[in-house]
mmCIF file with all atom_site columns, C-alpha atoms in Angstrom:
data_model
loop_
_atom_site.group_PDB
_atom_site.id
_atom_site.type_symbol
_atom_site.label_atom_id
_atom_site.label_alt_id
_atom_site.label_comp_id
_atom_site.label_asym_id
_atom_site.label_entity_id
_atom_site.label_seq_id
_atom_site.pdbx_PDB_ins_code
_atom_site.Cartn_x
_atom_site.Cartn_y
_atom_site.Cartn_z
_atom_site.occupancy
_atom_site.B_iso_or_equiv
_atom_site.pdbx_formal_charge
_atom_site.auth_seq_id
_atom_site.auth_comp_id
_atom_site.auth_asym_id
_atom_site.auth_atom_id
_atom_site.pdbx_PDB_model_num
ATOM 1   C CA . MET A 1 1   ? 58.679 -7.123  124.206 1.00 0.00 ? 1   MET A CA 1
ATOM 2   C CA . SER A 1 2   ? 55.020 -7.082  125.075 1.00 0.00 ? 2   SER A CA 1
ATOM 3   C CA . ASP A 1 3   ? 53.984 -5.481  128.358 1.00 0.00 ? 3   ASP A CA 1
ATOM 4   C CA . LYS A 1 4   ? 53.437 -8.939  129.820 1.00 0.00 ? 4   LYS A CA 1
ATOM 5   C CA . ASP A 1 5   ? 57.118 -9.748  129.163 1.00 0.00 ? 5   ASP A CA 1
ATOM 6   C CA . ALA A 1 6   ? 58.535 -6.390  130.339 1.00 0.00 ? 6   ALA A CA 1
ATOM 7   C CA . GLY A 1 7   ? 61.498 -6.825  132.629 1.00 0.00 ? 7   GLY A CA 1
ATOM 8   C CA . THR A 1 8   ? 62.481 -10.202 131.182 1.00 0.00 ? 8   THR A CA 1
ATOM 9   C CA . PRO A 1 9   ? 66.299 -10.436 130.881 1.00 0.00 ? 9   PRO A CA 1
ATOM 10  C CA . ARG A 1 10  ? 67.828 -9.944  127.446 1.00 0.00 ? 10  ARG A CA 1
ATOM 11  C CA . VAL A 1 11  ? 70.972 -11.028 125.633 1.00 0.00 ? 11  VAL A CA 1
ATOM 12  C CA . PHE A 1 12  ? 72.410 -8.422  123.273 1.00 0.00 ? 12  PHE A CA 1
ATOM 13  C CA . LEU A 1 13  ? 74.466 -9.778  120.368 1.00 0.00 ? 13  LEU A CA 1
ATOM 14  C CA . VAL A 1 14  ? 76.948 -7.158  119.146 1.00 0.00 ? 14  VAL A CA 1
ATOM 15  C CA . ARG A 1 15  ? 78.907 -7.856  115.987 1.00 0.00 ? 15  ARG A CA 1
ATOM 16  C CA . HIS A 1 16  ? 82.294 -6.252  115.462 1.00 0.00 ? 16  HIS A CA 1
ATOM 17  C CA . GLY A 1 17  ? 82.474 -3.412  112.937 1.00 0.00 ? 17  GLY A CA 1
ATOM 18  C CA . GLU A 1 18  ? 83.170 -3.674  109.230 1.00 0.00 ? 18  GLU A CA 1
ATOM 19  C CA . THR A 1 19  ? 86.607 -4.769  107.974 1.00 0.00 ? 19  THR A CA 1
ATOM 20  C CA . GLU A 1 20  ? 87.901 -5.215  104.445 1.00 0.00 ? 20  GLU A CA 1
ATOM 21  C CA . TRP A 1 21  ? 87.293 -8.941  104.864 1.00 0.00 ? 21  TRP A CA 1
ATOM 22  C CA . THR A 1 22  ? 83.650 -8.484  105.909 1.00 0.00 ? 22  THR A CA 1
ATOM 23  C CA . ILE A 1 23  ? 83.130 -6.316  102.838 1.00 0.00 ? 23  ILE A CA 1
ATOM 24  C CA . SER A 1 24  ? 84.558 -8.997  100.544 1.00 0.00 ? 24  SER A CA 1
ATOM 25  C CA . GLY A 1 25  ? 82.902 -11.918 102.386 1.00 0.00 ? 25  GLY A CA 1
ATOM 26  C CA . ARG A 1 26  ? 86.114 -13.624 103.523 1.00 0.00 ? 26  ARG A CA 1
ATOM 27  C CA . TYR A 1 27  ? 85.963 -15.957 106.492 1.00 0.00 ? 27  TYR A CA 1
ATOM 28  C CA . THR A 1 28  ? 87.591 -14.157 109.406 1.00 0.00 ? 28  THR A CA 1
ATOM 29  C CA . GLY A 1 29  ? 88.375 -16.205 112.493 1.00 0.00 ? 29  GLY A CA 1
ATOM 30  C CA . ARG A 1 30  ? 91.567 -15.418 114.349 1.00 0.00 ? 30  ARG A CA 1
ATOM 31  C CA . SER A 1 31  ? 93.042 -13.038 111.780 1.00 0.00 ? 31  SER A CA 1
ATOM 32  C CA . ASP A 1 32  ? 93.304 -9.527  113.191 1.00 0.00 ? 32  ASP A CA 1
ATOM 33  C CA . ILE A 1 33  ? 91.920 -7.335  110.421 1.00 0.00 ? 33  ILE A CA 1
ATOM 34  C CA . PRO A 1 34  ? 91.614 -3.601  111.214 1.00 0.00 ? 34  PRO A CA 1
ATOM 35  C CA . LEU A 1 35  ? 88.234 -1.917  111.098 1.00 0.00 ? 35  LEU A CA 1
ATOM 36  C CA . THR A 1 36  ? 87.454 0.356   108.182 1.00 0.00 ? 36  THR A CA 1
ATOM 37  C CA . ALA A 1 37  ? 86.484 3.975   108.921 1.00 0.00 ? 37  ALA A CA 1
ATOM 38  C CA . ASN A 1 38  ? 82.871 2.876   108.476 1.00 0.00 ? 38  ASN A CA 1
ATOM 39  C CA . GLY A 1 39  ? 83.491 -0.025  110.891 1.00 0.00 ? 39  GLY A CA 1
ATOM 40  C CA . GLU A 1 40  ? 84.741 2.388   113.542 1.00 0.00 ? 40  GLU A CA 1
ATOM 41  C CA . HIS A 1 41  ? 81.595 4.480   113.065 1.00 0.00 ? 41  HIS A CA 1
ATOM 42  C CA . GLN A 1 42  ? 79.390 1.373   113.349 1.00 0.00 ? 42  GLN A CA 1
ATOM 43  C CA . VAL A 1 43  ? 81.033 0.359   116.624 1.00 0.00 ? 43  VAL A CA 1
ATOM 44  C CA . SER A 1 44  ? 80.649 3.865   118.039 1.00 0.00 ? 44  SER A CA 1
ATOM 45  C CA . SER A 1 45  ? 76.949 3.874   117.160 1.00 0.00 ? 45  SER A CA 1
ATOM 46  C CA . SER A 1 46  ? 76.372 0.445   118.719 1.00 0.00 ? 46  SER A CA 1
ATOM 47  C CA . ALA A 1 47  ? 78.315 1.422   121.835 1.00 0.00 ? 47  ALA A CA 1
ATOM 48  C CA . ALA A 1 48  ? 75.915 4.293   122.429 1.00 0.00 ? 48  ALA A CA 1
ATOM 49  C CA . VAL A 1 49  ? 72.987 1.860   122.387 1.00 0.00 ? 49  VAL A CA 1
ATOM 50  C CA . ILE A 1 50  ? 74.480 -0.575  124.923 1.00 0.00 ? 50  ILE A CA 1
ATOM 51  C CA . LYS A 1 51  ? 76.301 1.887   127.170 1.00 0.00 ? 51  LYS A CA 1
ATOM 52  C CA . ALA A 1 52  ? 73.530 1.729   129.775 1.00 0.00 ? 52  ALA A CA 1
ATOM 53  C CA . LEU A 1 53  ? 74.122 -2.003  130.131 1.00 0.00 ? 53  LEU A CA 1
ATOM 54  C CA . GLU A 1 54  ? 77.639 -1.622  131.543 1.00 0.00 ? 54  GLU A CA 1
ATOM 55  C CA . GLY A 1 55  ? 78.393 -3.764  134.542 1.00 0.00 ? 55  GLY A CA 1
ATOM 56  C CA . ASN A 1 56  ? 80.610 -6.708  135.306 1.00 0.00 ? 56  ASN A CA 1
ATOM 57  C CA . SER A 1 57  ? 82.497 -8.078  132.338 1.00 0.00 ? 57  SER A CA 1
ATOM 58  C CA . GLU A 1 58  ? 83.888 -11.470 131.557 1.00 0.00 ? 58  GLU A CA 1
ATOM 59  C CA . ILE A 1 59  ? 85.875 -12.767 128.625 1.00 0.00 ? 59  ILE A CA 1
ATOM 60  C CA . THR A 1 60  ? 85.369 -16.325 127.447 1.00 0.00 ? 60  THR A CA 1
ATOM 61  C CA . GLU A 1 61  ? 86.997 -18.189 124.590 1.00 0.00 ? 61  GLU A CA 1
ATOM 62  C CA . ASP A 1 62  ? 83.727 -20.076 124.150 1.00 0.00 ? 62  ASP A CA 1
ATOM 63  C CA . ILE A 1 63  ? 82.260 -17.120 122.187 1.00 0.00 ? 63  ILE A CA 1
ATOM 64  C CA . ARG A 1 64  ? 85.265 -16.811 119.851 1.00 0.00 ? 64  ARG A CA 1
ATOM 65  C CA . GLU A 1 65  ? 84.637 -17.076 116.121 1.00 0.00 ? 65  GLU A CA 1
ATOM 66  C CA . TRP A 1 66  ? 84.358 -20.454 114.424 1.00 0.00 ? 66  TRP A CA 1
ATOM 67  C CA . GLU A 1 67  ? 87.822 -21.947 113.875 1.00 0.00 ? 67  GLU A CA 1
ATOM 68  C CA . TYR A 1 68  ? 87.984 -21.838 110.072 1.00 0.00 ? 68  TYR A CA 1
ATOM 69  C CA . GLY A 1 69  ? 91.274 -23.732 109.775 1.00 0.00 ? 69  GLY A CA 1
ATOM 70  C CA . ALA A 1 70  ? 92.232 -24.065 106.102 1.00 0.00 ? 70  ALA A CA 1
ATOM 71  C CA . TYR A 1 71  ? 89.332 -21.775 105.144 1.00 0.00 ? 71  TYR A CA 1
ATOM 72  C CA . GLU A 1 72  ? 90.562 -18.689 107.013 1.00 0.00 ? 72  GLU A CA 1
ATOM 73  C CA . GLY A 1 73  ? 90.606 -15.706 104.647 1.00 0.00 ? 73  GLY A CA 1
ATOM 74  C CA . LEU A 1 74  ? 88.825 -17.511 101.819 1.00 0.00 ? 74  LEU A CA 1
ATOM 75  C CA . LEU A 1 75  ? 85.522 -16.846 100.096 1.00 0.00 ? 75  LEU A CA 1
ATOM 76  C CA . THR A 1 76  ? 82.772 -19.481 99.993  1.00 0.00 ? 76  THR A CA 1
ATOM 77  C CA . ALA A 1 77  ? 83.324 -19.990 96.247  1.00 0.00 ? 77  ALA A CA 1
ATOM 78  C CA . GLN A 1 78  ? 87.054 -20.623 96.846  1.00 0.00 ? 78  GLN A CA 1
ATOM 79  C CA . ILE A 1 79  ? 86.311 -23.144 99.584  1.00 0.00 ? 79  ILE A CA 1
ATOM 80  C CA . ARG A 1 80  ? 83.805 -24.990 97.433  1.00 0.00 ? 80  ARG A CA 1
ATOM 81  C CA . ALA A 1 81  ? 86.205 -25.068 94.459  1.00 0.00 ? 81  ALA A CA 1
ATOM 82  C CA . ALA A 1 82  ? 89.050 -26.435 96.613  1.00 0.00 ? 82  ALA A CA 1
ATOM 83  C CA . ARG A 1 83  ? 86.793 -29.099 98.096  1.00 0.00 ? 83  ARG A CA 1
ATOM 84  C CA . LYS A 1 84  ? 85.558 -30.075 94.632  1.00 0.00 ? 84  LYS A CA 1
ATOM 85  C CA . GLU A 1 85  ? 89.170 -30.551 93.494  1.00 0.00 ? 85  GLU A CA 1
ATOM 86  C CA . LYS A 1 86  ? 89.635 -32.959 96.417  1.00 0.00 ? 86  LYS A CA 1
ATOM 87  C CA . GLY A 1 87  ? 86.561 -34.941 95.348  1.00 0.00 ? 87  GLY A CA 1
ATOM 88  C CA . LEU A 1 88  ? 84.441 -33.768 98.285  1.00 0.00 ? 88  LEU A CA 1
ATOM 89  C CA . ASP A 1 89  ? 80.820 -32.630 98.315  1.00 0.00 ? 89  ASP A CA 1
ATOM 90  C CA . LYS A 1 90  ? 79.648 -34.656 95.325  1.00 0.00 ? 90  LYS A CA 1
ATOM 91  C CA . GLU A 1 91  ? 76.005 -34.678 96.413  1.00 0.00 ? 91  GLU A CA 1
ATOM 92  C CA . ARG A 1 92  ? 75.676 -31.069 97.601  1.00 0.00 ? 92  ARG A CA 1
ATOM 93  C CA . PRO A 1 93  ? 77.841 -27.955 97.977  1.00 0.00 ? 93  PRO A CA 1
ATOM 94  C CA . TRP A 1 94  ? 79.873 -27.386 101.153 1.00 0.00 ? 94  TRP A CA 1
ATOM 95  C CA . ASN A 1 95  ? 77.843 -25.974 104.021 1.00 0.00 ? 95  ASN A CA 1
ATOM 96  C CA . ILE A 1 96  ? 79.724 -24.805 107.112 1.00 0.00 ? 96  ILE A CA 1
ATOM 97  C CA . TRP A 1 97  ? 76.690 -25.512 109.313 1.00 0.00 ? 97  TRP A CA 1
ATOM 98  C CA . VAL A 1 98  ? 76.858 -29.198 108.360 1.00 0.00 ? 98  VAL A CA 1
ATOM 99  C CA . ASP A 1 99  ? 80.431 -29.834 107.228 1.00 0.00 ? 99  ASP A CA 1
ATOM 100 C CA . GLY A 1 100 ? 82.474 -27.602 109.510 1.00 0.00 ? 100 GLY A CA 1
ATOM 101 C CA . CYS A 1 101 ? 85.958 -26.585 108.385 1.00 0.00 ? 101 CYS A CA 1
ATOM 102 C CA . GLU A 1 102 ? 88.935 -28.569 107.169 1.00 0.00 ? 102 GLU A CA 1
ATOM 103 C CA . ASP A 1 103 ? 91.689 -28.348 109.816 1.00 0.00 ? 103 ASP A CA 1
ATOM 104 C CA . GLY A 1 104 ? 89.217 -26.270 111.821 1.00 0.00 ? 104 GLY A CA 1
ATOM 105 C CA . GLU A 1 105 ? 86.147 -26.891 113.944 1.00 0.00 ? 105 GLU A CA 1
ATOM 106 C CA . PRO A 1 106 ? 83.281 -29.236 113.230 1.00 0.00 ? 106 PRO A CA 1
ATOM 107 C CA . ALA A 1 107 ? 79.805 -27.896 113.944 1.00 0.00 ? 107 ALA A CA 1
ATOM 108 C CA . ALA A 1 108 ? 79.410 -30.197 116.973 1.00 0.00 ? 108 ALA A CA 1
ATOM 109 C CA . GLU A 1 109 ? 82.382 -28.562 118.735 1.00 0.00 ? 109 GLU A CA 1
ATOM 110 C CA . VAL A 1 110 ? 81.040 -25.071 118.020 1.00 0.00 ? 110 VAL A CA 1
ATOM 111 C CA . ALA A 1 111 ? 77.616 -26.070 119.358 1.00 0.00 ? 111 ALA A CA 1
ATOM 112 C CA . ALA A 1 112 ? 79.141 -27.573 122.519 1.00 0.00 ? 112 ALA A CA 1
ATOM 113 C CA . ARG A 1 113 ? 81.044 -24.430 123.450 1.00 0.00 ? 113 ARG A CA 1
ATOM 114 C CA . LEU A 1 114 ? 78.065 -22.183 122.688 1.00 0.00 ? 114 LEU A CA 1
ATOM 115 C CA . ASP A 1 115 ? 75.854 -24.407 124.824 1.00 0.00 ? 115 ASP A CA 1
ATOM 116 C CA . ARG A 1 116 ? 78.263 -23.787 127.743 1.00 0.00 ? 116 ARG A CA 1
ATOM 117 C CA . VAL A 1 117 ? 77.817 -20.020 127.303 1.00 0.00 ? 117 VAL A CA 1
ATOM 118 C CA . ILE A 1 118 ? 74.039 -20.390 127.100 1.00 0.00 ? 118 ILE A CA 1
ATOM 119 C CA . ALA A 1 119 ? 73.927 -22.541 130.239 1.00 0.00 ? 119 ALA A CA 1
ATOM 120 C CA . LYS A 1 120 ? 75.922 -19.936 132.156 1.00 0.00 ? 120 LYS A CA 1
ATOM 121 C CA . ILE A 1 121 ? 73.677 -17.088 130.941 1.00 0.00 ? 121 ILE A CA 1
ATOM 122 C CA . ARG A 1 122 ? 70.528 -18.985 131.915 1.00 0.00 ? 122 ARG A CA 1
ATOM 123 C CA . GLU A 1 123 ? 72.019 -19.728 135.335 1.00 0.00 ? 123 GLU A CA 1
ATOM 124 C CA . ILE A 1 124 ? 72.615 -15.991 135.824 1.00 0.00 ? 124 ILE A CA 1
ATOM 125 C CA . GLN A 1 125 ? 69.286 -14.841 134.397 1.00 0.00 ? 125 GLN A CA 1
ATOM 126 C CA . GLY A 1 126 ? 66.987 -17.664 135.560 1.00 0.00 ? 126 GLY A CA 1
ATOM 127 C CA . PRO A 1 127 ? 66.275 -16.330 139.075 1.00 0.00 ? 127 PRO A CA 1
ATOM 128 C CA . TYR A 1 128 ? 65.340 -12.882 137.730 1.00 0.00 ? 128 TYR A CA 1
ATOM 129 C CA . MET A 1 129 ? 62.782 -13.592 135.010 1.00 0.00 ? 129 MET A CA 1
ATOM 130 C CA . HIS A 1 130 ? 60.491 -10.761 136.168 1.00 0.00 ? 130 HIS A CA 1
ATOM 131 C CA . GLY A 1 131 ? 63.153 -8.040  136.285 1.00 0.00 ? 131 GLY A CA 1
ATOM 132 C CA . GLU A 1 132 ? 63.945 -8.308  139.998 1.00 0.00 ? 132 GLU A CA 1
ATOM 133 C CA . LYS A 1 133 ? 67.572 -7.531  139.165 1.00 0.00 ? 133 LYS A CA 1
ATOM 134 C CA . GLY A 1 134 ? 69.263 -6.197  136.036 1.00 0.00 ? 134 GLY A CA 1
ATOM 135 C CA . VAL A 1 135 ? 70.920 -9.233  134.463 1.00 0.00 ? 135 VAL A CA 1
ATOM 136 C CA . ASP A 1 136 ? 71.022 -8.326  130.774 1.00 0.00 ? 136 ASP A CA 1
ATOM 137 C CA . VAL A 1 137 ? 74.055 -9.797  128.994 1.00 0.00 ? 137 VAL A CA 1
ATOM 138 C CA . VAL A 1 138 ? 76.056 -8.337  126.115 1.00 0.00 ? 138 VAL A CA 1
ATOM 139 C CA . LEU A 1 139 ? 78.034 -10.670 123.833 1.00 0.00 ? 139 LEU A CA 1
ATOM 140 C CA . ILE A 1 140 ? 80.543 -9.024  121.496 1.00 0.00 ? 140 ILE A CA 1
ATOM 141 C CA . ALA A 1 141 ? 81.854 -11.307 118.780 1.00 0.00 ? 141 ALA A CA 1
ATOM 142 C CA . HIS A 1 142 ? 82.092 -12.129 115.080 1.00 0.00 ? 142 HIS A CA 1
ATOM 143 C CA . GLY A 1 143 ? 79.037 -12.513 112.894 1.00 0.00 ? 143 GLY A CA 1
ATOM 144 C CA . HIS A 1 144 ? 79.166 -16.239 112.178 1.00 0.00 ? 144 HIS A CA 1
ATOM 145 C CA . ILE A 1 145 ? 79.471 -17.265 115.814 1.00 0.00 ? 145 ILE A CA 1
ATOM 146 C CA . LEU A 1 146 ? 76.686 -14.890 116.837 1.00 0.00 ? 146 LEU A CA 1
ATOM 147 C CA . ARG A 1 147 ? 74.376 -16.422 114.233 1.00 0.00 ? 147 ARG A CA 1
ATOM 148 C CA . ALA A 1 148 ? 75.368 -19.869 115.520 1.00 0.00 ? 148 ALA A CA 1
ATOM 149 C CA . PHE A 1 149 ? 74.662 -18.653 119.061 1.00 0.00 ? 149 PHE A CA 1
ATOM 150 C CA . ALA A 1 150 ? 71.178 -17.488 118.048 1.00 0.00 ? 150 ALA A CA 1
ATOM 151 C CA . LYS A 1 151 ? 70.410 -20.919 116.584 1.00 0.00 ? 151 LYS A CA 1
ATOM 152 C CA . ARG A 1 152 ? 71.558 -22.699 119.741 1.00 0.00 ? 152 ARG A CA 1
ATOM 153 C CA . TRP A 1 153 ? 69.703 -20.170 121.927 1.00 0.00 ? 153 TRP A CA 1
ATOM 154 C CA . ILE A 1 154 ? 66.365 -21.297 120.495 1.00 0.00 ? 154 ILE A CA 1
ATOM 155 C CA . GLY A 1 155 ? 67.371 -24.970 120.500 1.00 0.00 ? 155 GLY A CA 1
ATOM 156 C CA . PHE A 1 156 ? 68.137 -25.405 116.802 1.00 0.00 ? 156 PHE A CA 1
ATOM 157 C CA . GLU A 1 157 ? 70.886 -27.720 115.613 1.00 0.00 ? 157 GLU A CA 1
ATOM 158 C CA . LEU A 1 158 ? 73.475 -25.755 113.645 1.00 0.00 ? 158 LEU A CA 1
ATOM 159 C CA . SER A 1 159 ? 72.564 -27.769 110.538 1.00 0.00 ? 159 SER A CA 1
ATOM 160 C CA . MET A 1 160 ? 68.971 -26.476 110.624 1.00 0.00 ? 160 MET A CA 1
ATOM 161 C CA . ARG A 1 161 ? 68.301 -23.778 108.072 1.00 0.00 ? 161 ARG A CA 1
ATOM 162 C CA . LEU A 1 162 ? 67.520 -20.450 109.700 1.00 0.00 ? 162 LEU A CA 1
ATOM 163 C CA . PRO A 1 163 ? 68.342 -17.567 107.351 1.00 0.00 ? 163 PRO A CA 1
ATOM 164 C CA . MET A 1 164 ? 69.384 -14.568 109.398 1.00 0.00 ? 164 MET A CA 1
ATOM 165 C CA . MET A 1 165 ? 71.805 -11.696 109.089 1.00 0.00 ? 165 MET A CA 1
ATOM 166 C CA . LEU A 1 166 ? 73.653 -9.491  111.549 1.00 0.00 ? 166 LEU A CA 1
ATOM 167 C CA . GLU A 1 167 ? 75.356 -6.548  109.896 1.00 0.00 ? 167 GLU A CA 1
ATOM 168 C CA . PRO A 1 168 ? 78.822 -5.438  111.045 1.00 0.00 ? 168 PRO A CA 1
ATOM 169 C CA . GLY A 1 169 ? 78.528 -3.222  114.110 1.00 0.00 ? 169 GLY A CA 1
ATOM 170 C CA . ALA A 1 170 ? 74.868 -4.194  114.573 1.00 0.00 ? 170 ALA A CA 1
ATOM 171 C CA . VAL A 1 171 ? 73.016 -5.298  117.695 1.00 0.00 ? 171 VAL A CA 1
ATOM 172 C CA . GLY A 1 172 ? 70.660 -8.294  117.832 1.00 0.00 ? 172 GLY A CA 1
ATOM 173 C CA . VAL A 1 173 ? 68.560 -9.210  120.858 1.00 0.00 ? 173 VAL A CA 1
ATOM 174 C CA . LEU A 1 174 ? 67.449 -12.492 122.406 1.00 0.00 ? 174 LEU A CA 1
ATOM 175 C CA . SER A 1 175 ? 65.237 -13.008 125.428 1.00 0.00 ? 175 SER A CA 1
ATOM 176 C CA . TYR A 1 176 ? 62.561 -15.345 126.801 1.00 0.00 ? 176 TYR A CA 1
ATOM 177 C CA . GLU A 1 177 ? 58.816 -15.689 126.335 1.00 0.00 ? 177 GLU A CA 1
ATOM 178 C CA . HIS A 1 178 ? 56.394 -15.599 129.280 1.00 0.00 ? 178 HIS A CA 1
ATOM 179 C CA . HIS A 1 179 ? 59.169 -14.838 131.812 1.00 0.00 ? 179 HIS A CA 1
ATOM 180 C CA . LYS A 1 180 ? 60.327 -18.459 131.538 1.00 0.00 ? 180 LYS A CA 1
ATOM 181 C CA . VAL A 1 181 ? 63.998 -19.399 131.273 1.00 0.00 ? 181 VAL A CA 1
ATOM 182 C CA . ASP A 1 182 ? 63.011 -22.550 129.366 1.00 0.00 ? 182 ASP A CA 1
ATOM 183 C CA . GLU A 1 183 ? 61.253 -20.505 126.638 1.00 0.00 ? 183 GLU A CA 1
ATOM 184 C CA . PRO A 1 184 ? 64.118 -18.732 124.829 1.00 0.00 ? 184 PRO A CA 1
ATOM 185 C CA . ALA A 1 185 ? 63.159 -16.532 121.899 1.00 0.00 ? 185 ALA A CA 1
ATOM 186 C CA . PHE A 1 186 ? 64.298 -13.930 119.399 1.00 0.00 ? 186 PHE A CA 1
ATOM 187 C CA . LEU A 1 187 ? 63.303 -10.456 120.507 1.00 0.00 ? 187 LEU A CA 1
ATOM 188 C CA . LEU A 1 188 ? 62.238 -8.293  117.585 1.00 0.00 ? 188 LEU A CA 1
ATOM 189 C CA . GLY A 1 189 ? 61.385 -4.609  117.906 1.00 0.00 ? 189 GLY A CA 1
ATOM 190 C CA . VAL A 1 190 ? 63.392 -3.696  120.991 1.00 0.00 ? 190 VAL A CA 1
ATOM 191 C CA . ASN A 1 191 ? 62.495 -0.472  122.775 1.00 0.00 ? 191 ASN A CA 1
ATOM 192 C CA . MET A 1 192 ? 65.968 0.841   123.598 1.00 0.00 ? 192 MET A CA 1
ATOM 193 C CA . GLY A 1 193 ? 64.468 3.140   126.229 1.00 0.00 ? 193 GLY A CA 1
ATOM 194 C CA . GLY A 1 194 ? 64.952 0.287   128.708 1.00 0.00 ? 194 GLY A CA 1
ATOM 195 C CA . ASN A 1 195 ? 62.725 -1.842  130.864 1.00 0.00 ? 195 ASN A CA 1
ATOM 196 C CA . GLU A 1 196 ? 60.708 0.228   133.281 1.00 0.00 ? 196 GLU A CA 1
#
């Protein structure tokens, strides 16, 4: 954050640690897959970074992973092959951001629940755009939903192409430009020493 934006509230996106399914690229929604040893290390490292942000906590189902339905546990290639057998996607390959998931969630439902989370965060952070009170937020979730959250944060439709990655156990950061709640932005190059 530039000096002129110092003190602006942030939203930390924390992805869960590595599992066997994240290694293989399988869609993991509600399945409870244990972390690998590396995944446990990743989470420990990320926890050290966000420990200073401890405060009130709240759990919301609105930040849960995309409901993959029939695609839970499958690879993208398997999903596309199954859809092709059903005569779907004749003009272009399946794209979760556009097509959603069979027996799961369409993109519009995912966007609607993420927009509720964003509205609540902006309600909390809006009055404190110059750092008058510590109102940083930490979201801990799966990778796909956090990438969807980042798109919605900056006002993109989920169908808009925005290549981005968030490694297992990693921390991403969002904030606002010019201390304005209506100017959400990605925050690159975070100084983890804090806002002083």
